[in-house]
Amino acid sequence: MSHQHDHGAHGEHDSQRRLGWAILLTGSFMVAELVGGVLSGSLALLADAGHMLTDAGALALALFAAWISRRPADTRRSYGYHRAQVLAAFVNGLTLIAIVVWIAIEAIRRLFAPIAVAGSTMLVIAGLGLVVNLVVFAILHMGDRENLNIRGAALHVLGDLLGSVAAIVAAVVILLTGWTPIDPLLSLLVAALILRSAWKLTRESGHILLEGTPEGLDVERVKRELAEQLPEVRDVHHVHAWSLTPGRHLMSLHAILDEEADQERVLVEIKAMLSDAFAVEHATIQVESWKGCVDEVGHS
């Protein structure tokens, strides 16, 4: 248990360190990209700069959530503050969707009213942006991949990375052919790619916040296997399963046991099976004797 706790604390510290570096690099380059977008007139660069601005805020939110999640449980929050990271991931997902809507509206407007774009300036800034985004994405991607908070931050940066690639391609096309509609068209493509990842992040974090059953955990299988593999268990019902964070599954259930069963021993066996076979970190179990249930039915 202490080893797991130490490993978790080390993972949280590593996540905070990675987020700190990501904020520093993203914030530093955002100003340069904003200036470059204004000077060149490129929507792809301006969209990427706006995305990087929200990234800085999203990364700061992720860092704050990682910090506050380490606070110990108290009487008001008996499970602690771990959900702060899931909440941050949910907010980041919604922010990404809002960015996609803005990029799409601006791109459509520019398709109908094209503007001049300075391809050379756009190419230089986009190239530098690609390098920065690759470094930041690598920093976050090598972190805890089961941490929704880190994944949400990484998705923001991935959107930036795709934006930089789109801006480079658009700049090359404009320099070679002078065809400016390529800028908003590639912006729409990047927006579609961002939307797919943002929707997945929002849906997954929202599922956890709504106390949904963890992905891959079959409640009916839990009922069946507990009754089949533990002979003294007659029936399992009122099973509820949810996640505190991804990978930290909780469960509550009622178990009816044979009258002669050693309830304490069977309780330990149920918890061990839930942990080993279903990766349930904590279970609240109410046990009843079969005779008591029959008597209750008989008198009702």
PDB file of C-alpha atoms in Angstrom:
ATOM      1  CA  MET A   1       0.000   0.000   0.000  1.00  0.00           C
ATOM      2  CA  SER A   2       2.765   2.450   0.927  1.00  0.00           C
ATOM      3  CA  HIS A   3       4.603   1.578  -2.284  1.00  0.00           C
ATOM      4  CA  GLN A   4       1.476   2.412  -4.309  1.00  0.00           C
ATOM      5  CA  HIS A   5       1.057   5.651  -2.376  1.00  0.00           C
ATOM      6  CA  ASP A   6       4.695   6.643  -2.993  1.00  0.00           C
ATOM      7  CA  HIS A   7       4.372   5.747  -6.674  1.00  0.00           C
ATOM      8  CA  GLY A   8       1.188   7.839  -6.950  1.00  0.00           C
ATOM      9  CA  ALA A   9       2.811  10.818  -5.215  1.00  0.00           C
ATOM     10  CA  HIS A  10       5.830  10.575  -7.533  1.00  0.00           C
ATOM     11  CA  GLY A  11       3.506  10.425 -10.545  1.00  0.00           C
ATOM     12  CA  GLU A  12       1.624  13.528  -9.413  1.00  0.00           C
ATOM     13  CA  HIS A  13       4.871  15.434  -8.832  1.00  0.00           C
ATOM     14  CA  ASP A  14       6.120  14.419 -12.286  1.00  0.00           C
ATOM     15  CA  SER A  15       2.822  15.551 -13.842  1.00  0.00           C
ATOM     16  CA  GLN A  16       3.103  18.975 -12.186  1.00  0.00           C
ATOM     17  CA  ARG A  17       6.700  19.378 -13.363  1.00  0.00           C
ATOM     18  CA  ARG A  18       5.758  18.510 -16.953  1.00  0.00           C
ATOM     19  CA  LEU A  19       2.810  20.907 -16.877  1.00  0.00           C
ATOM     20  CA  GLY A  20       5.077  23.690 -15.573  1.00  0.00           C
ATOM     21  CA  TRP A  21       7.488  23.304 -18.497  1.00  0.00           C
ATOM     22  CA  ALA A  22       4.587  23.131 -20.943  1.00  0.00           C
ATOM     23  CA  ILE A  23       3.117  26.404 -19.620  1.00  0.00           C
ATOM     24  CA  LEU A  24       6.488  28.162 -19.893  1.00  0.00           C
ATOM     25  CA  LEU A  25       7.120  27.102 -23.501  1.00  0.00           C
ATOM     26  CA  THR A  26       3.547  27.600 -24.703  1.00  0.00           C
ATOM     27  CA  GLY A  27       3.144  31.028 -23.122  1.00  0.00           C
ATOM     28  CA  SER A  28       6.496  32.233 -24.438  1.00  0.00           C
ATOM     29  CA  PHE A  29       5.776  31.340 -28.055  1.00  0.00           C
ATOM     30  CA  MET A  30       2.121  32.408 -28.074  1.00  0.00           C
ATOM     31  CA  VAL A  31       3.081  36.108 -28.271  1.00  0.00           C
ATOM     32  CA  ALA A  32       5.411  35.518 -31.232  1.00  0.00           C
ATOM     33  CA  GLU A  33       2.740  33.563 -33.101  1.00  0.00           C
ATOM     34  CA  LEU A  34       0.111  36.227 -32.442  1.00  0.00           C
ATOM     35  CA  VAL A  35       2.390  38.945 -33.842  1.00  0.00           C
ATOM     36  CA  GLY A  36       3.265  36.740 -36.818  1.00  0.00           C
ATOM     37  CA  GLY A  37      -0.405  36.062 -37.536  1.00  0.00           C
ATOM     38  CA  VAL A  38      -1.242  39.770 -37.517  1.00  0.00           C
ATOM     39  CA  LEU A  39       1.727  40.684 -39.730  1.00  0.00           C
ATOM     40  CA  SER A  40       1.107  37.898 -42.250  1.00  0.00           C
ATOM     41  CA  GLY A  41      -2.692  38.019 -42.214  1.00  0.00           C
ATOM     42  CA  SER A  42      -2.858  34.226 -41.821  1.00  0.00           C
ATOM     43  CA  LEU A  43      -5.964  32.726 -40.206  1.00  0.00           C
ATOM     44  CA  ALA A  44      -4.086  29.492 -39.602  1.00  0.00           C
ATOM     45  CA  LEU A  45      -1.488  31.367 -37.526  1.00  0.00           C
ATOM     46  CA  LEU A  46      -4.081  33.490 -35.712  1.00  0.00           C
ATOM     47  CA  ALA A  47      -6.165  30.404 -34.956  1.00  0.00           C
ATOM     48  CA  ASP A  48      -3.079  28.641 -33.652  1.00  0.00           C
ATOM     49  CA  ALA A  49      -2.141  31.677 -31.551  1.00  0.00           C
ATOM     50  CA  GLY A  50      -5.655  31.810 -30.111  1.00  0.00           C
ATOM     51  CA  HIS A  51      -5.423  28.104 -29.474  1.00  0.00           C
ATOM     52  CA  MET A  52      -2.085  28.570 -27.708  1.00  0.00           C
ATOM     53  CA  LEU A  53      -3.605  31.324 -25.562  1.00  0.00           C
ATOM     54  CA  THR A  54      -6.332  28.972 -24.398  1.00  0.00           C
ATOM     55  CA  ASP A  55      -3.683  26.277 -24.040  1.00  0.00           C
ATOM     56  CA  ALA A  56      -1.801  28.437 -21.552  1.00  0.00           C
ATOM     57  CA  GLY A  57      -5.014  28.796 -19.556  1.00  0.00           C
ATOM     58  CA  ALA A  58      -5.833  25.096 -19.940  1.00  0.00           C
ATOM     59  CA  LEU A  59      -2.355  24.073 -18.821  1.00  0.00           C
ATOM     60  CA  ALA A  60      -2.566  26.436 -15.849  1.00  0.00           C
ATOM     61  CA  LEU A  61      -5.938  24.903 -14.950  1.00  0.00           C
ATOM     62  CA  ALA A  62      -4.457  21.424 -15.292  1.00  0.00           C
ATOM     63  CA  LEU A  63      -1.525  22.379 -13.058  1.00  0.00           C
ATOM     64  CA  PHE A  64      -3.863  23.819 -10.427  1.00  0.00           C
ATOM     65  CA  ALA A  65      -6.013  20.667 -10.562  1.00  0.00           C
ATOM     66  CA  ALA A  66      -2.921  18.456 -10.196  1.00  0.00           C
ATOM     67  CA  TRP A  67      -1.834  20.516  -7.193  1.00  0.00           C
ATOM     68  CA  ILE A  68      -5.190  20.584  -5.414  1.00  0.00           C
ATOM     69  CA  SER A  69      -5.792  16.864  -6.031  1.00  0.00           C
ATOM     70  CA  ARG A  70      -2.880  16.131  -3.672  1.00  0.00           C
ATOM     71  CA  ARG A  71      -4.704  17.703  -0.748  1.00  0.00           C
ATOM     72  CA  PRO A  72      -5.765  15.102   1.819  1.00  0.00           C
ATOM     73  CA  ALA A  73      -9.370  14.070   2.363  1.00  0.00           C
ATOM     74  CA  ASP A  74     -11.331  15.971   5.003  1.00  0.00           C
ATOM     75  CA  THR A  75     -14.773  15.843   6.600  1.00  0.00           C
ATOM     76  CA  ARG A  76     -16.350  17.754   3.709  1.00  0.00           C
ATOM     77  CA  ARG A  77     -14.675  15.747   0.924  1.00  0.00           C
ATOM     78  CA  SER A  78     -14.158  12.230   2.216  1.00  0.00           C
ATOM     79  CA  TYR A  79     -12.662  11.047  -1.096  1.00  0.00           C
ATOM     80  CA  GLY A  80     -10.270  13.984  -1.275  1.00  0.00           C
ATOM     81  CA  TYR A  81      -9.814  16.293  -4.263  1.00  0.00           C
ATOM     82  CA  HIS A  82      -8.886  13.759  -6.973  1.00  0.00           C
ATOM     83  CA  ARG A  83     -11.949  14.660  -9.053  1.00  0.00           C
ATOM     84  CA  ALA A  84     -10.491  18.150  -9.604  1.00  0.00           C
ATOM     85  CA  GLN A  85      -8.362  16.664 -12.378  1.00  0.00           C
ATOM     86  CA  VAL A  86     -11.381  15.092 -14.079  1.00  0.00           C
ATOM     87  CA  LEU A  87     -13.248  18.406 -13.809  1.00  0.00           C
ATOM     88  CA  ALA A  88     -10.283  20.228 -15.373  1.00  0.00           C
ATOM     89  CA  ALA A  89     -10.242  17.708 -18.227  1.00  0.00           C
ATOM     90  CA  PHE A  90     -13.979  18.279 -18.789  1.00  0.00           C
ATOM     91  CA  VAL A  91     -13.512  22.074 -18.899  1.00  0.00           C
ATOM     92  CA  ASN A  92     -10.560  21.690 -21.283  1.00  0.00           C
ATOM     93  CA  GLY A  93     -12.668  19.511 -23.575  1.00  0.00           C
ATOM     94  CA  LEU A  94     -15.451  22.099 -23.689  1.00  0.00           C
ATOM     95  CA  THR A  95     -12.882  24.840 -24.360  1.00  0.00           C
ATOM     96  CA  LEU A  96     -11.489  22.891 -27.299  1.00  0.00           C
ATOM     97  CA  ILE A  97     -14.976  22.512 -28.772  1.00  0.00           C
ATOM     98  CA  ALA A  98     -15.519  26.287 -28.460  1.00  0.00           C
ATOM     99  CA  ILE A  99     -12.200  26.902 -30.266  1.00  0.00           C
ATOM    100  CA  VAL A 100     -13.282  24.578 -33.089  1.00  0.00           C
ATOM    101  CA  VAL A 101     -16.517  26.538 -33.535  1.00  0.00           C
ATOM    102  CA  TRP A 102     -14.609  29.847 -33.724  1.00  0.00           C
ATOM    103  CA  ILE A 103     -12.090  28.478 -36.257  1.00  0.00           C
ATOM    104  CA  ALA A 104     -14.906  27.078 -38.422  1.00  0.00           C
ATOM    105  CA  ILE A 105     -16.866  30.361 -38.454  1.00  0.00           C
ATOM    106  CA  GLU A 106     -13.772  32.434 -39.277  1.00  0.00           C
ATOM    107  CA  ALA A 107     -12.620  29.977 -41.972  1.00  0.00           C
ATOM    108  CA  ILE A 108     -16.006  30.034 -43.735  1.00  0.00           C
ATOM    109  CA  ARG A 109     -16.031  33.847 -43.602  1.00  0.00           C
ATOM    110  CA  ARG A 110     -12.579  33.978 -45.219  1.00  0.00           C
ATOM    111  CA  LEU A 111     -13.565  31.544 -47.945  1.00  0.00           C
ATOM    112  CA  PHE A 112     -16.219  34.029 -49.064  1.00  0.00           C
ATOM    113  CA  ALA A 113     -14.002  37.081 -48.504  1.00  0.00           C
ATOM    114  CA  PRO A 114     -10.335  36.086 -49.076  1.00  0.00           C
ATOM    115  CA  ILE A 115      -7.569  38.350 -47.760  1.00  0.00           C
ATOM    116  CA  ALA A 116      -3.913  38.675 -48.718  1.00  0.00           C
ATOM    117  CA  VAL A 117      -1.528  36.401 -46.786  1.00  0.00           C
ATOM    118  CA  ALA A 118       2.244  36.928 -46.409  1.00  0.00           C
ATOM    119  CA  GLY A 119       3.440  33.391 -47.049  1.00  0.00           C
ATOM    120  CA  SER A 120       7.104  33.870 -46.074  1.00  0.00           C
ATOM    121  CA  THR A 121       6.332  35.359 -42.633  1.00  0.00           C
ATOM    122  CA  MET A 122       3.704  32.711 -42.101  1.00  0.00           C
ATOM    123  CA  LEU A 123       6.163  29.929 -42.976  1.00  0.00           C
ATOM    124  CA  VAL A 124       8.861  31.105 -40.538  1.00  0.00           C
ATOM    125  CA  ILE A 125       6.485  31.539 -37.591  1.00  0.00           C
ATOM    126  CA  ALA A 126       4.678  28.276 -38.296  1.00  0.00           C
ATOM    127  CA  GLY A 127       8.000  26.395 -38.488  1.00  0.00           C
ATOM    128  CA  LEU A 128       9.102  27.742 -35.115  1.00  0.00           C
ATOM    129  CA  GLY A 129       5.672  26.951 -33.698  1.00  0.00           C
ATOM    130  CA  LEU A 130       5.934  23.362 -34.888  1.00  0.00           C
ATOM    131  CA  VAL A 131       9.249  22.899 -33.040  1.00  0.00           C
ATOM    132  CA  VAL A 132       7.842  24.373 -29.806  1.00  0.00           C
ATOM    133  CA  ASN A 133       4.665  22.305 -30.007  1.00  0.00           C
ATOM    134  CA  LEU A 134       6.607  19.108 -30.686  1.00  0.00           C
ATOM    135  CA  VAL A 135       8.722  19.697 -27.569  1.00  0.00           C
ATOM    136  CA  VAL A 136       5.704  20.501 -25.376  1.00  0.00           C
ATOM    137  CA  PHE A 137       3.701  17.537 -26.710  1.00  0.00           C
ATOM    138  CA  ALA A 138       6.636  15.184 -26.054  1.00  0.00           C
ATOM    139  CA  ILE A 139       6.923  16.493 -22.481  1.00  0.00           C
ATOM    140  CA  LEU A 140       3.241  15.810 -21.777  1.00  0.00           C
ATOM    141  CA  HIS A 141       2.904  12.616 -23.835  1.00  0.00           C
ATOM    142  CA  MET A 142       5.664  10.923 -21.853  1.00  0.00           C
ATOM    143  CA  GLY A 143       3.768  11.615 -18.616  1.00  0.00           C
ATOM    144  CA  ASP A 144       0.975   9.591 -16.980  1.00  0.00           C
ATOM    145  CA  ARG A 145      -1.201   8.454 -19.895  1.00  0.00           C
ATOM    146  CA  GLU A 146      -4.055   7.351 -17.604  1.00  0.00           C
ATOM    147  CA  ASN A 147      -4.297  10.827 -16.104  1.00  0.00           C
ATOM    148  CA  LEU A 148      -7.240  12.537 -17.827  1.00  0.00           C
ATOM    149  CA  ASN A 149      -5.883  15.898 -16.760  1.00  0.00           C
ATOM    150  CA  ILE A 150      -2.566  15.324 -18.570  1.00  0.00           C
ATOM    151  CA  ARG A 151      -4.394  13.847 -21.565  1.00  0.00           C
ATOM    152  CA  GLY A 152      -6.609  16.920 -21.804  1.00  0.00           C
ATOM    153  CA  ALA A 153      -3.593  19.229 -21.718  1.00  0.00           C
ATOM    154  CA  ALA A 154      -1.789  17.071 -24.295  1.00  0.00           C
ATOM    155  CA  LEU A 155      -4.820  17.230 -26.613  1.00  0.00           C
ATOM    156  CA  HIS A 156      -4.720  21.024 -26.497  1.00  0.00           C
ATOM    157  CA  VAL A 157      -1.058  20.939 -27.509  1.00  0.00           C
ATOM    158  CA  LEU A 158      -1.752  18.323 -30.198  1.00  0.00           C
ATOM    159  CA  GLY A 159      -4.293  20.738 -31.672  1.00  0.00           C
ATOM    160  CA  ASP A 160      -1.566  23.393 -31.741  1.00  0.00           C
ATOM    161  CA  LEU A 161       0.834  20.967 -33.376  1.00  0.00           C
ATOM    162  CA  LEU A 162      -1.674  20.155 -36.112  1.00  0.00           C
ATOM    163  CA  GLY A 163      -2.317  23.870 -36.535  1.00  0.00           C
ATOM    164  CA  SER A 164       1.378  24.507 -37.068  1.00  0.00           C
ATOM    165  CA  VAL A 165       1.586  21.744 -39.679  1.00  0.00           C
ATOM    166  CA  ALA A 166      -1.454  23.160 -41.467  1.00  0.00           C
ATOM    167  CA  ALA A 167       0.057  26.652 -41.403  1.00  0.00           C
ATOM    168  CA  ILE A 168       3.339  25.367 -42.891  1.00  0.00           C
ATOM    169  CA  VAL A 169       1.535  23.539 -45.715  1.00  0.00           C
ATOM    170  CA  ALA A 170      -0.668  26.572 -46.386  1.00  0.00           C
ATOM    171  CA  ALA A 171       2.365  28.887 -46.436  1.00  0.00           C
ATOM    172  CA  VAL A 172       4.172  26.682 -48.953  1.00  0.00           C
ATOM    173  CA  VAL A 173       1.109  26.500 -51.213  1.00  0.00           C
ATOM    174  CA  ILE A 174       0.627  30.277 -51.050  1.00  0.00           C
ATOM    175  CA  LEU A 175       4.305  30.936 -51.820  1.00  0.00           C
ATOM    176  CA  LEU A 176       4.268  28.540 -54.778  1.00  0.00           C
ATOM    177  CA  THR A 177       0.823  29.261 -56.259  1.00  0.00           C
ATOM    178  CA  GLY A 178      -0.600  32.358 -54.528  1.00  0.00           C
ATOM    179  CA  TRP A 179      -3.814  30.421 -53.792  1.00  0.00           C
ATOM    180  CA  THR A 180      -4.928  31.908 -50.418  1.00  0.00           C
ATOM    181  CA  PRO A 181      -8.101  29.779 -49.847  1.00  0.00           C
ATOM    182  CA  ILE A 182      -5.760  26.960 -48.774  1.00  0.00           C
ATOM    183  CA  ASP A 183      -5.321  28.807 -45.449  1.00  0.00           C
ATOM    184  CA  PRO A 184      -8.960  28.603 -44.238  1.00  0.00           C
ATOM    185  CA  LEU A 185      -9.466  25.183 -45.849  1.00  0.00           C
ATOM    186  CA  LEU A 186      -6.619  23.637 -43.853  1.00  0.00           C
ATOM    187  CA  SER A 187      -7.872  25.460 -40.758  1.00  0.00           C
ATOM    188  CA  LEU A 188     -11.201  23.633 -41.183  1.00  0.00           C
ATOM    189  CA  LEU A 189      -9.371  20.303 -41.483  1.00  0.00           C
ATOM    190  CA  VAL A 190      -7.440  20.936 -38.266  1.00  0.00           C
ATOM    191  CA  ALA A 191     -10.667  21.998 -36.535  1.00  0.00           C
ATOM    192  CA  ALA A 192     -12.292  18.691 -37.494  1.00  0.00           C
ATOM    193  CA  LEU A 193      -9.336  16.706 -36.112  1.00  0.00           C
ATOM    194  CA  ILE A 194      -9.387  18.698 -32.866  1.00  0.00           C
ATOM    195  CA  LEU A 195     -13.148  18.195 -32.520  1.00  0.00           C
ATOM    196  CA  ARG A 196     -12.842  14.416 -32.641  1.00  0.00           C
ATOM    197  CA  SER A 197     -10.339  14.306 -29.775  1.00  0.00           C
ATOM    198  CA  ALA A 198     -12.139  17.022 -27.796  1.00  0.00           C
ATOM    199  CA  TRP A 199     -15.442  15.166 -27.981  1.00  0.00           C
ATOM    200  CA  LYS A 200     -13.825  11.945 -26.749  1.00  0.00           C
ATOM    201  CA  LEU A 201     -12.177  13.749 -23.809  1.00  0.00           C
ATOM    202  CA  THR A 202     -15.392  15.577 -22.867  1.00  0.00           C
ATOM    203  CA  ARG A 203     -17.461  12.406 -23.093  1.00  0.00           C
ATOM    204  CA  GLU A 204     -15.035  10.348 -20.998  1.00  0.00           C
ATOM    205  CA  SER A 205     -14.583  12.957 -18.264  1.00  0.00           C
ATOM    206  CA  GLY A 206     -18.327  13.685 -18.253  1.00  0.00           C
ATOM    207  CA  HIS A 207     -19.044   9.963 -17.814  1.00  0.00           C
ATOM    208  CA  ILE A 208     -16.850   9.897 -14.702  1.00  0.00           C
ATOM    209  CA  LEU A 209     -18.413  13.074 -13.282  1.00  0.00           C
ATOM    210  CA  LEU A 210     -21.871  11.514 -13.779  1.00  0.00           C
ATOM    211  CA  GLU A 211     -20.755   8.447 -11.749  1.00  0.00           C
ATOM    212  CA  GLY A 212     -21.054   6.214 -14.811  1.00  0.00           C
ATOM    213  CA  THR A 213     -20.022   2.562 -14.675  1.00  0.00           C
ATOM    214  CA  PRO A 214     -16.291   2.277 -15.506  1.00  0.00           C
ATOM    215  CA  GLU A 215     -15.481   1.226 -19.062  1.00  0.00           C
ATOM    216  CA  GLY A 216     -14.841  -2.514 -19.247  1.00  0.00           C
ATOM    217  CA  LEU A 217     -16.473  -3.308 -15.897  1.00  0.00           C
ATOM    218  CA  ASP A 218     -19.487  -5.589 -16.429  1.00  0.00           C
ATOM    219  CA  VAL A 219     -21.812  -5.393 -13.402  1.00  0.00           C
ATOM    220  CA  GLU A 220     -23.714  -8.539 -14.432  1.00  0.00           C
ATOM    221  CA  ARG A 221     -20.424 -10.438 -14.646  1.00  0.00           C
ATOM    222  CA  VAL A 222     -19.527  -9.244 -11.140  1.00  0.00           C
ATOM    223  CA  LYS A 223     -22.806 -10.622  -9.784  1.00  0.00           C
ATOM    224  CA  ARG A 224     -22.448 -13.919 -11.605  1.00  0.00           C
ATOM    225  CA  GLU A 225     -18.809 -14.641 -10.782  1.00  0.00           C
ATOM    226  CA  LEU A 226     -19.064 -13.741  -7.099  1.00  0.00           C
ATOM    227  CA  ALA A 227     -21.938 -16.202  -6.724  1.00  0.00           C
ATOM    228  CA  GLU A 228     -20.216 -18.886  -8.809  1.00  0.00           C
ATOM    229  CA  GLN A 229     -16.703 -18.708  -7.333  1.00  0.00           C
ATOM    230  CA  LEU A 230     -17.579 -18.150  -3.659  1.00  0.00           C
ATOM    231  CA  PRO A 231     -19.785 -21.098  -2.580  1.00  0.00           C
ATOM    232  CA  GLU A 232     -21.164 -19.338   0.503  1.00  0.00           C
ATOM    233  CA  VAL A 233     -22.501 -16.422  -1.555  1.00  0.00           C
ATOM    234  CA  ARG A 234     -26.154 -17.091  -2.463  1.00  0.00           C
ATOM    235  CA  ASP A 235     -26.901 -13.860  -4.313  1.00  0.00           C
ATOM    236  CA  VAL A 236     -25.426 -10.460  -5.146  1.00  0.00           C
ATOM    237  CA  HIS A 237     -27.618  -7.430  -5.852  1.00  0.00           C
ATOM    238  CA  HIS A 238     -27.808  -3.614  -5.623  1.00  0.00           C
ATOM    239  CA  VAL A 239     -24.423  -3.380  -7.355  1.00  0.00           C
ATOM    240  CA  HIS A 240     -23.229   0.170  -8.100  1.00  0.00           C
ATOM    241  CA  ALA A 241     -19.846   0.911  -9.684  1.00  0.00           C
ATOM    242  CA  TRP A 242     -18.208   4.239 -10.495  1.00  0.00           C
ATOM    243  CA  SER A 243     -14.769   5.837 -10.856  1.00  0.00           C
ATOM    244  CA  LEU A 244     -13.064   8.435  -8.712  1.00  0.00           C
ATOM    245  CA  THR A 245     -10.558   8.978 -11.529  1.00  0.00           C
ATOM    246  CA  PRO A 246      -9.648   6.754 -14.512  1.00  0.00           C
ATOM    247  CA  GLY A 247      -8.204   3.536 -13.095  1.00  0.00           C
ATOM    248  CA  ARG A 248      -9.585   4.151  -9.572  1.00  0.00           C
ATOM    249  CA  HIS A 249     -12.828   2.174  -9.475  1.00  0.00           C
ATOM    250  CA  LEU A 250     -15.215   2.073  -6.512  1.00  0.00           C
ATOM    251  CA  MET A 251     -18.177  -0.227  -5.848  1.00  0.00           C
ATOM    252  CA  SER A 252     -21.002  -0.887  -3.413  1.00  0.00           C
ATOM    253  CA  LEU A 253     -23.123  -4.051  -3.263  1.00  0.00           C
ATOM    254  CA  HIS A 254     -25.321  -6.291  -1.139  1.00  0.00           C
ATOM    255  CA  ALA A 255     -24.390  -9.963  -0.736  1.00  0.00           C
ATOM    256  CA  ILE A 256     -26.644 -12.699   0.688  1.00  0.00           C
ATOM    257  CA  LEU A 257     -24.678 -15.491   2.396  1.00  0.00           C
ATOM    258  CA  ASP A 258     -25.472 -18.967   3.685  1.00  0.00           C
ATOM    259  CA  GLU A 259     -26.694 -18.963   7.260  1.00  0.00           C
ATOM    260  CA  GLU A 260     -23.600 -20.827   8.492  1.00  0.00           C
ATOM    261  CA  ALA A 261     -21.121 -18.646   6.592  1.00  0.00           C
ATOM    262  CA  ASP A 262     -18.354 -16.795   8.421  1.00  0.00           C
ATOM    263  CA  GLN A 263     -19.378 -13.304   7.333  1.00  0.00           C
ATOM    264  CA  GLU A 264     -16.053 -11.625   8.137  1.00  0.00           C
ATOM    265  CA  ARG A 265     -14.062 -14.201   6.170  1.00  0.00           C
ATOM    266  CA  VAL A 266     -16.408 -14.118   3.165  1.00  0.00           C
ATOM    267  CA  LEU A 267     -16.334 -10.316   3.230  1.00  0.00           C
ATOM    268  CA  VAL A 268     -12.545 -10.395   2.937  1.00  0.00           C
ATOM    269  CA  GLU A 269     -12.801 -12.917   0.071  1.00  0.00           C
ATOM    270  CA  ILE A 270     -15.316 -10.759  -1.825  1.00  0.00           C
ATOM    271  CA  LYS A 271     -13.118  -7.667  -1.516  1.00  0.00           C
ATOM    272  CA  ALA A 272     -10.037  -9.622  -2.641  1.00  0.00           C
ATOM    273  CA  MET A 273     -11.877 -10.969  -5.686  1.00  0.00           C
ATOM    274  CA  LEU A 274     -13.205  -7.540  -6.613  1.00  0.00           C
ATOM    275  CA  SER A 275      -9.684  -6.127  -6.388  1.00  0.00           C
ATOM    276  CA  ASP A 276      -7.932  -8.926  -8.309  1.00  0.00           C
ATOM    277  CA  ALA A 277     -10.513  -9.746 -10.979  1.00  0.00           C
ATOM    278  CA  PHE A 278     -12.214  -6.386 -11.519  1.00  0.00           C
ATOM    279  CA  ALA A 279      -9.582  -3.793 -10.418  1.00  0.00           C
ATOM    280  CA  VAL A 280     -11.938  -2.298  -7.811  1.00  0.00           C
ATOM    281  CA  GLU A 281      -9.870  -0.157  -5.453  1.00  0.00           C
ATOM    282  CA  HIS A 282     -12.471   0.185  -2.718  1.00  0.00           C
ATOM    283  CA  ALA A 283     -15.752  -1.662  -2.117  1.00  0.00           C
ATOM    284  CA  THR A 284     -18.540  -1.054   0.395  1.00  0.00           C
ATOM    285  CA  ILE A 285     -20.312  -4.354   1.007  1.00  0.00           C
ATOM    286  CA  GLN A 286     -23.438  -5.097   3.028  1.00  0.00           C
ATOM    287  CA  VAL A 287     -23.861  -8.779   3.890  1.00  0.00           C
ATOM    288  CA  GLU A 288     -27.062 -10.536   4.949  1.00  0.00           C
ATOM    289  CA  SER A 289     -27.788 -14.125   5.893  1.00  0.00           C
ATOM    290  CA  TRP A 290     -30.014 -16.219   3.648  1.00  0.00           C
ATOM    291  CA  LYS A 291     -32.254 -17.170   6.596  1.00  0.00           C
ATOM    292  CA  GLY A 292     -32.785 -13.527   7.536  1.00  0.00           C
ATOM    293  CA  CYS A 293     -33.876 -12.700   3.996  1.00  0.00           C
ATOM    294  CA  VAL A 294     -36.295 -15.653   3.908  1.00  0.00           C
ATOM    295  CA  ASP A 295     -37.781 -14.668   7.284  1.00  0.00           C
ATOM    296  CA  GLU A 296     -38.210 -11.079   6.100  1.00  0.00           C
ATOM    297  CA  VAL A 297     -40.014 -12.234   2.932  1.00  0.00           C
ATOM    298  CA  GLY A 298     -42.212 -14.583   4.973  1.00  0.00           C
ATOM    299  CA  HIS A 299     -43.376 -11.799   7.295  1.00  0.00           C
ATOM    300  CA  SER A 300     -43.920  -9.170   4.614  1.00  0.00           C
TER     301      SER A 300
END
